[in-house]
CSV table of C-alpha atoms in Angstrom, one decimal:
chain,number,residue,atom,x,y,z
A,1,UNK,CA,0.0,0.0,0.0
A,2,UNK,CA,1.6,3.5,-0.9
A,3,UNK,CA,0.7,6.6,0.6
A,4,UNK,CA,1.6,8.5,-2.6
A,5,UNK,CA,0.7,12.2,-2.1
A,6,UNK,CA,0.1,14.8,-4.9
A,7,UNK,CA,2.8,17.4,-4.6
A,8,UNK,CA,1.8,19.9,-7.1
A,9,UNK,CA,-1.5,20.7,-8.7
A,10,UNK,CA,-2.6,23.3,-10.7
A,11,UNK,CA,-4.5,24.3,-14.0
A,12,UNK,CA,-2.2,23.8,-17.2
A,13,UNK,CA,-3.7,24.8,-20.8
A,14,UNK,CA,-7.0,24.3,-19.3
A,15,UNK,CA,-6.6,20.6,-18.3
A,16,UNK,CA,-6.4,19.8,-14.4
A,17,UNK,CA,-2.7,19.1,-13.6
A,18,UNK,CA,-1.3,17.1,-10.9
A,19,UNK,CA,1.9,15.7,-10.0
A,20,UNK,CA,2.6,13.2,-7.2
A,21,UNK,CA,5.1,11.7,-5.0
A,22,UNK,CA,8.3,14.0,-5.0
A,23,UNK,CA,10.1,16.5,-6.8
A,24,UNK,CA,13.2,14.6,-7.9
A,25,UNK,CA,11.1,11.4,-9.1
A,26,UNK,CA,7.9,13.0,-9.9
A,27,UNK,CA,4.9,10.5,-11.2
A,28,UNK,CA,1.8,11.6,-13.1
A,29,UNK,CA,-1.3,9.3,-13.0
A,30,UNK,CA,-1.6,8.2,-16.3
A,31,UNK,CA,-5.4,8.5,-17.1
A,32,UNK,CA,-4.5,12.2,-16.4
A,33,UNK,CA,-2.1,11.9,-19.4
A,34,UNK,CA,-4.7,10.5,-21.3
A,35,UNK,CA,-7.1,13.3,-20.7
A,36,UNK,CA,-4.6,16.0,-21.4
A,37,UNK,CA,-3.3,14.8,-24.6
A,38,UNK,CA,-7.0,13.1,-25.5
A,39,UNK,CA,-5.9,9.7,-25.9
A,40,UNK,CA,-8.7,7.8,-26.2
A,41,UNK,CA,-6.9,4.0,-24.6
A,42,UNK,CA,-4.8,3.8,-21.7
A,43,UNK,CA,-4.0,0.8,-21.9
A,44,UNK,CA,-2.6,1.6,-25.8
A,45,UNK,CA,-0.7,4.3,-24.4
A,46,UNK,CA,1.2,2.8,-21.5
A,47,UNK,CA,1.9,0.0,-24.0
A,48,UNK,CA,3.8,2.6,-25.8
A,49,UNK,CA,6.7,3.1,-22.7
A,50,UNK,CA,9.5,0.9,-21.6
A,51,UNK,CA,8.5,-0.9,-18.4
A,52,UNK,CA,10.9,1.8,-16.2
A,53,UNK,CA,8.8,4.3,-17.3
A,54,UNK,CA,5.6,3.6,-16.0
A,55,UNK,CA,4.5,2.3,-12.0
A,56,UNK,CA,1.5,0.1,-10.9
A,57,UNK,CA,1.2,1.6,-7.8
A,58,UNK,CA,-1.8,0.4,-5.1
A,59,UNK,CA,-3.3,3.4,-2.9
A,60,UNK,CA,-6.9,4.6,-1.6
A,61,UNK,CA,-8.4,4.3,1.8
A,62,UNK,CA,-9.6,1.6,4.3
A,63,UNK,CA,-12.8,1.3,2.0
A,64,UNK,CA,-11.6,1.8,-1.3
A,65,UNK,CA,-8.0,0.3,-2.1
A,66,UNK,CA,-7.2,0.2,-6.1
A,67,UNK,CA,-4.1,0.1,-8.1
A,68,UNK,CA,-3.5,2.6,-11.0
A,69,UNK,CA,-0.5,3.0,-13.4
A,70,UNK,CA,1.6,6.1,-13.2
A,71,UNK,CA,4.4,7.4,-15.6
A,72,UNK,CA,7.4,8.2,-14.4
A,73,UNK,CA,8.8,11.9,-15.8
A,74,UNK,CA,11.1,10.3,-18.5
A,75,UNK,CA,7.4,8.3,-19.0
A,76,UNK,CA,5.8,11.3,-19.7
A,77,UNK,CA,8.1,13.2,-22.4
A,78,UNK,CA,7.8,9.9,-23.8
A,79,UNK,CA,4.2,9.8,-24.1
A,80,UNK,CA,4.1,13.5,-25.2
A,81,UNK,CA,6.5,13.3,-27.7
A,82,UNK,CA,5.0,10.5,-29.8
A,83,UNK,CA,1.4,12.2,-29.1
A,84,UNK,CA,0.5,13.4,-33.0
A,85,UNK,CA,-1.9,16.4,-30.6
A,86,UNK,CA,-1.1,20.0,-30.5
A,87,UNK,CA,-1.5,20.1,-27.1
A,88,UNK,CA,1.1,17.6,-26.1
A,89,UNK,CA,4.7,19.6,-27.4
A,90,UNK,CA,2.9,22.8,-25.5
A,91,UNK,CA,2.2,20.1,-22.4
A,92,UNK,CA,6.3,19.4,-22.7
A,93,UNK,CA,7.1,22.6,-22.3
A,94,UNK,CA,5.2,23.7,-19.4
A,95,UNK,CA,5.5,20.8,-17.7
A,96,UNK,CA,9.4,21.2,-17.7
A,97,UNK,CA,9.1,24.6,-16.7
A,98,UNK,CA,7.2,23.9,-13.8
A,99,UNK,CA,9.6,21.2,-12.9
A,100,UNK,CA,12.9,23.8,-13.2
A,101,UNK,CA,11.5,26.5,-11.3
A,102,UNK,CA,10.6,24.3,-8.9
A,103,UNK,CA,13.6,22.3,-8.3
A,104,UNK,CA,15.2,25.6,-8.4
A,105,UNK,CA,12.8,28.0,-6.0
A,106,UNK,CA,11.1,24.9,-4.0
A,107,UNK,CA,7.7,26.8,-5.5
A,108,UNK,CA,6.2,27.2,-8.9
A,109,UNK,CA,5.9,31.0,-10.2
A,110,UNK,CA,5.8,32.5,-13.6
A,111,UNK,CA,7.4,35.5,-14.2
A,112,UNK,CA,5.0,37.6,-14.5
A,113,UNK,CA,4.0,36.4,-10.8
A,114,UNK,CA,8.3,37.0,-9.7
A,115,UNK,CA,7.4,40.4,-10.7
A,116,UNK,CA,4.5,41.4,-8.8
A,117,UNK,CA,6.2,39.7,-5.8
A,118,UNK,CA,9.7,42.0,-6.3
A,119,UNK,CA,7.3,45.0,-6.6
A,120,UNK,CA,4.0,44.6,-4.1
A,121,UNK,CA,5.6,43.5,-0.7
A,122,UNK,CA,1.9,42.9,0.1
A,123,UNK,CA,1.3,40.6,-2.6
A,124,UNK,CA,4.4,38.3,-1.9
A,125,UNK,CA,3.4,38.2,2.0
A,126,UNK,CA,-0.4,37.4,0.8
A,127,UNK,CA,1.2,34.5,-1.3
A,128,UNK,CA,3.9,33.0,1.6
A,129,UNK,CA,0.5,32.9,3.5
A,130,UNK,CA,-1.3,31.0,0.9
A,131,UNK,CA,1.6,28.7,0.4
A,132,UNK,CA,1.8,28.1,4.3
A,133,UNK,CA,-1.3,27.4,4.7
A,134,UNK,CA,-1.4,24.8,1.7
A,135,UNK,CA,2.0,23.1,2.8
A,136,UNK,CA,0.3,23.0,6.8
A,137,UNK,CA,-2.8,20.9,4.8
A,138,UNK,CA,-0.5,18.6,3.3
A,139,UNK,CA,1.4,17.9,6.5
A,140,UNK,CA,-2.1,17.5,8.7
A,141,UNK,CA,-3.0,15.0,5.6
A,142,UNK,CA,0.2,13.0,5.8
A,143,UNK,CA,-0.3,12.5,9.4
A,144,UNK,CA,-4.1,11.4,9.1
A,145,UNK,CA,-2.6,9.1,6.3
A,146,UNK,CA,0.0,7.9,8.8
A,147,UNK,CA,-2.6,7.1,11.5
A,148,UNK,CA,-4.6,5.2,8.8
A,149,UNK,CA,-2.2,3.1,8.1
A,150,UNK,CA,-3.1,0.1,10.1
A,151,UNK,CA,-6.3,0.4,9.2
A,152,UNK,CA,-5.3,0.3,5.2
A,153,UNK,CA,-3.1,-2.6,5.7
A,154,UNK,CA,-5.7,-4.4,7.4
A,155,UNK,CA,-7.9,-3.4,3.9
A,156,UNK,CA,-4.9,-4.4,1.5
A,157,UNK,CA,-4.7,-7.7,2.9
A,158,UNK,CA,-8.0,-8.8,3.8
A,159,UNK,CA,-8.9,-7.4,0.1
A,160,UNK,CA,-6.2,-9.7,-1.0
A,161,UNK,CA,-6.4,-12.6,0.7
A,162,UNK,CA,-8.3,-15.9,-1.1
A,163,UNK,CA,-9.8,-16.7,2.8
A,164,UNK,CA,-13.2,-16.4,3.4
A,165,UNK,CA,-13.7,-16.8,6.7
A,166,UNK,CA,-17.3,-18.4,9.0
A,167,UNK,CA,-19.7,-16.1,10.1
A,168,UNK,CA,-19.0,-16.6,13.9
A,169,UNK,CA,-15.6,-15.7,13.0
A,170,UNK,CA,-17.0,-11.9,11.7
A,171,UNK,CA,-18.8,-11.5,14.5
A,172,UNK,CA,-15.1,-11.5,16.7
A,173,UNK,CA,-13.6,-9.2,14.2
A,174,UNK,CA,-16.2,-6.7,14.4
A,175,UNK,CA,-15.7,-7.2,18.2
A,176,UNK,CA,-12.2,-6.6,17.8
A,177,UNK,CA,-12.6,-3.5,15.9
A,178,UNK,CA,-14.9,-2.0,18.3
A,179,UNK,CA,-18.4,-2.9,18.4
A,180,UNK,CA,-20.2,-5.5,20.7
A,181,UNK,CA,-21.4,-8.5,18.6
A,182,UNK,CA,-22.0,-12.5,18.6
A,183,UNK,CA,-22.5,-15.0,16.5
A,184,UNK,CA,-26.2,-15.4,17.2
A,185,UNK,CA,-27.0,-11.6,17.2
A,186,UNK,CA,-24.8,-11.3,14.2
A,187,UNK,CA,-26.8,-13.7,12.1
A,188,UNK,CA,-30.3,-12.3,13.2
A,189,UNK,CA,-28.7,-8.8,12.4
A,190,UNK,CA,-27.8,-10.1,8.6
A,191,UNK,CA,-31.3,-12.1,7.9
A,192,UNK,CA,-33.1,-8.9,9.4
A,193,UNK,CA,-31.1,-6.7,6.7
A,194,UNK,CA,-31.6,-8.8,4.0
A,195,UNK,CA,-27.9,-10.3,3.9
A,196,UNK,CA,-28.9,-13.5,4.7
A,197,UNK,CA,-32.0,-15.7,3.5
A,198,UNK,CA,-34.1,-15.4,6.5
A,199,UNK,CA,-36.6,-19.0,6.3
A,200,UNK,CA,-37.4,-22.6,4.6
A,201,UNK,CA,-34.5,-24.2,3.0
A,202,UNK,CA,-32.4,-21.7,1.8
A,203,UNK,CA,-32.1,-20.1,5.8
A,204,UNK,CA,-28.9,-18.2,6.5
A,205,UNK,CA,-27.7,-18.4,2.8
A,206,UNK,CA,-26.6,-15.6,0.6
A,207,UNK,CA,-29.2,-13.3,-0.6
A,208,UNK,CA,-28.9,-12.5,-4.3
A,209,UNK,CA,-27.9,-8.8,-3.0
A,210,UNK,CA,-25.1,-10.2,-1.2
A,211,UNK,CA,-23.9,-12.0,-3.7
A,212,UNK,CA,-23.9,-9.6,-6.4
A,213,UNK,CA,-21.9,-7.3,-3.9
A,214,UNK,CA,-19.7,-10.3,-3.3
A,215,UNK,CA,-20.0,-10.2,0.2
A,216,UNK,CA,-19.9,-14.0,0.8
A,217,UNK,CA,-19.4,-17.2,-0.8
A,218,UNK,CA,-21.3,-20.6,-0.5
A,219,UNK,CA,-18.8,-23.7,0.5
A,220,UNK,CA,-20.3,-27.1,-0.7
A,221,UNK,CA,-18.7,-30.2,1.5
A,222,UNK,CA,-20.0,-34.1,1.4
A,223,UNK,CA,-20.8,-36.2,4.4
A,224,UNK,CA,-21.2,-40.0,4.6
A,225,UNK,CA,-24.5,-41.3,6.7
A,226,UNK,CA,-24.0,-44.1,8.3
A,227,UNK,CA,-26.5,-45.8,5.7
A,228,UNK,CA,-24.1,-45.2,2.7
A,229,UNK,CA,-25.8,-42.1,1.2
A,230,UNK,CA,-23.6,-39.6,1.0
A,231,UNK,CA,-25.0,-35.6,1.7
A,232,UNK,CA,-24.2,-32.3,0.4
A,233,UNK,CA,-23.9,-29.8,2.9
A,234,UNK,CA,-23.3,-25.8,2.5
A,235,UNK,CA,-21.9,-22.9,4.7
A,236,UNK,CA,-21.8,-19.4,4.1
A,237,UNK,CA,-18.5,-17.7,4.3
A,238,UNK,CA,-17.5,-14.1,4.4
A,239,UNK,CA,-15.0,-13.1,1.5
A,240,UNK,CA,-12.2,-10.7,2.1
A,241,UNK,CA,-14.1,-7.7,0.7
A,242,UNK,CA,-17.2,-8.6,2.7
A,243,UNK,CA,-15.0,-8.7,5.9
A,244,UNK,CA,-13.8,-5.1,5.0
A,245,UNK,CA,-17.6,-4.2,4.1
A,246,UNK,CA,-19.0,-5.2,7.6
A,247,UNK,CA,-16.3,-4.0,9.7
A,248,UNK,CA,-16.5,-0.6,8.3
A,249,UNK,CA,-20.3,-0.9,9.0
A,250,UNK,CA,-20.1,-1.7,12.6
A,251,UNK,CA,-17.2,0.5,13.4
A,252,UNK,CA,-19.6,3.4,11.6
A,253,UNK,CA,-22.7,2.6,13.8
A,254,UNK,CA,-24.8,5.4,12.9
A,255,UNK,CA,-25.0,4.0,9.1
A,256,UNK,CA,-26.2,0.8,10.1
A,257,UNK,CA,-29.2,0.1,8.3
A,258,UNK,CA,-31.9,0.0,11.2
C-alpha cells in the first residue's frame, strides 16, 4: 500500500494538472495523461513506454484500495512526444518549466507572478501565507494518512487474501474493531437486513444482493451417513471484501441500516 501524495496541482492549458510523490522522481497518474493529450486507450498508451517508465502503484483508503499506473517523468516526455496532438509539445514545455522553477525556488511561479512579488511587498506576503497554509494541509494529511495506516493494511490484505472466513468468525472481528457482537446476534442482524435468507430451505444463505456485492461465498462439503448415502452440505462464508464491508459498517454505527 503507498501513501503516494500529490505534490503539485494546478491548471495547465485548461486541463487539471497534478503531480505526485516528490520532486526529484515526480509521477503523473496516467489517465490524467490520457485526458490531457486526448488519448482515447490507456492501456494503448502505457503500451507505448518501456517498463521503467511507468509504475502500478496500489493506494486509496480503508474502504476503497485500487491500483493505478503512473508514468514516471522520462514516462511522460515519452508519451508526449509520440502524441501526433497539439496540445502535447505545449504540455512538454510547461510541464518542464514547472519542474525547473521548482527544483530551483522549491515553488512554482511565472514570471510575471516573480514580478509582482519583487514590486507589491503585500502581494508576496499574501502569497507566503497562501503557500503556508497549503504546505500545513499537506502535512495534517500526511499525518491522518499515517494514522490510517493500520487500518489500510488491514484493507490491503483482507482485500487480497483468497480466505473467506465463517460467520462466527465476523462477528469477533467486528468485536475486535470496536463494536459489541456475537455469532447469534450477528446472524439475526444479517437475515433482518436482508444479507442473509431469512426461512425454509435456503435459511442463513446468501441473498442474491449479497452475492452480487460479493460479500460471501457458498462452501459445498459431502458427508457420509451411516447408511451409505452420502449428503451435500453448505456454509456461508464471508470473503475478504465482505469482511472489510462489515467492519466498516459496525465501526460506523450510525450508518447501520436499522
Amino acid at each position: 500500500m503507498s501513501d503516494i501524495q500529490i505534490v503539485e496541482q494546478r491548471e495547465v492549458l485548461g486541463k487539471e494538472f497534478r503531480m505526485y510523490g516528490d520532486v526529484d522522481s515526480p509521477l503523473f497518474k496516467a489517465d490524467d495523461v490520457a485526458t490531457w493529450i486526448e488519448h482515447s486507450n490507456v492501456s494503448v498508451m502505457l503500451n507505448s513506454v518501456d517498463e521503467s517508465e511507468k509504475q502500478l502503484i496500489t493506494i486509496g483508503t480503508i474502504s476503497n484500495v485500487y491500483t493505478a499506473w503512473f508514468l514516471t517523468e522520462d514516462g511522460l516526455y515519452e508519451v508526449l512526444m509520440q502524441s501526433r496532438k497539439p496540445i502535447a509539445k505545449e504540455f512538454k514545455k510547461q510541464v518542464k518549466e514547472i519542474l525547473r522553477t521548482i527544483r530551483k525556488h522549491g515553488i512554482y511561479a511565472t514570471d510575471n507572478v516573480i514580478a509582482q512579488v519583487l514590486e507589491n511587498p503585500d502581494f508576496g506576503i499574501k502569497l507566503l501565507s497562501q503557500l503556508k497554509e497549503e504546505r500545513e494541509k499537506n502535512k495534517q494529511l500526511s499525518t491522518q494518512v499515517e494514522q490510517d495506516k493500520p487500518k489500510v493494511v488491514f484493507a490491503d490484505s483482507v482485500a487480497t487474501s483468497k480466505t473467506s472466513i465463517l460467520i462466527g468468525d465476523l462477528a469477533k472481528l467486528i468485536k475486535q474493531n470496536g463494536y459489541d457482537i456475537g455469532q447469534n446476534r450477528l446472524f439475526e442482524w444479517l437475515r433482518e437486513n436482508r444479507y442473509l435468507i431469512k426461512s425454509g430451505s435456503s435459511r442463513n444463505m446468501p441473498t442474491q444482493k449479497a452475492m452480487e456485492m460479493v460479500l460471501f461465498e457458498v462452501k459445498e462439503s459431502t458427508v457420509n451417513n451411516p447408511d451409505g448415502s452420502i449428503r451435500v452440505t453448505k456454509t456461508t462464508k464471508v470473503t475478504g471484501k465482505g469482511q472489510i464491508y462489515f467492519v466498516n459498517l459496525f465501526k460506523n454505527q450510525e450508518q447501520l441500516p436499522a
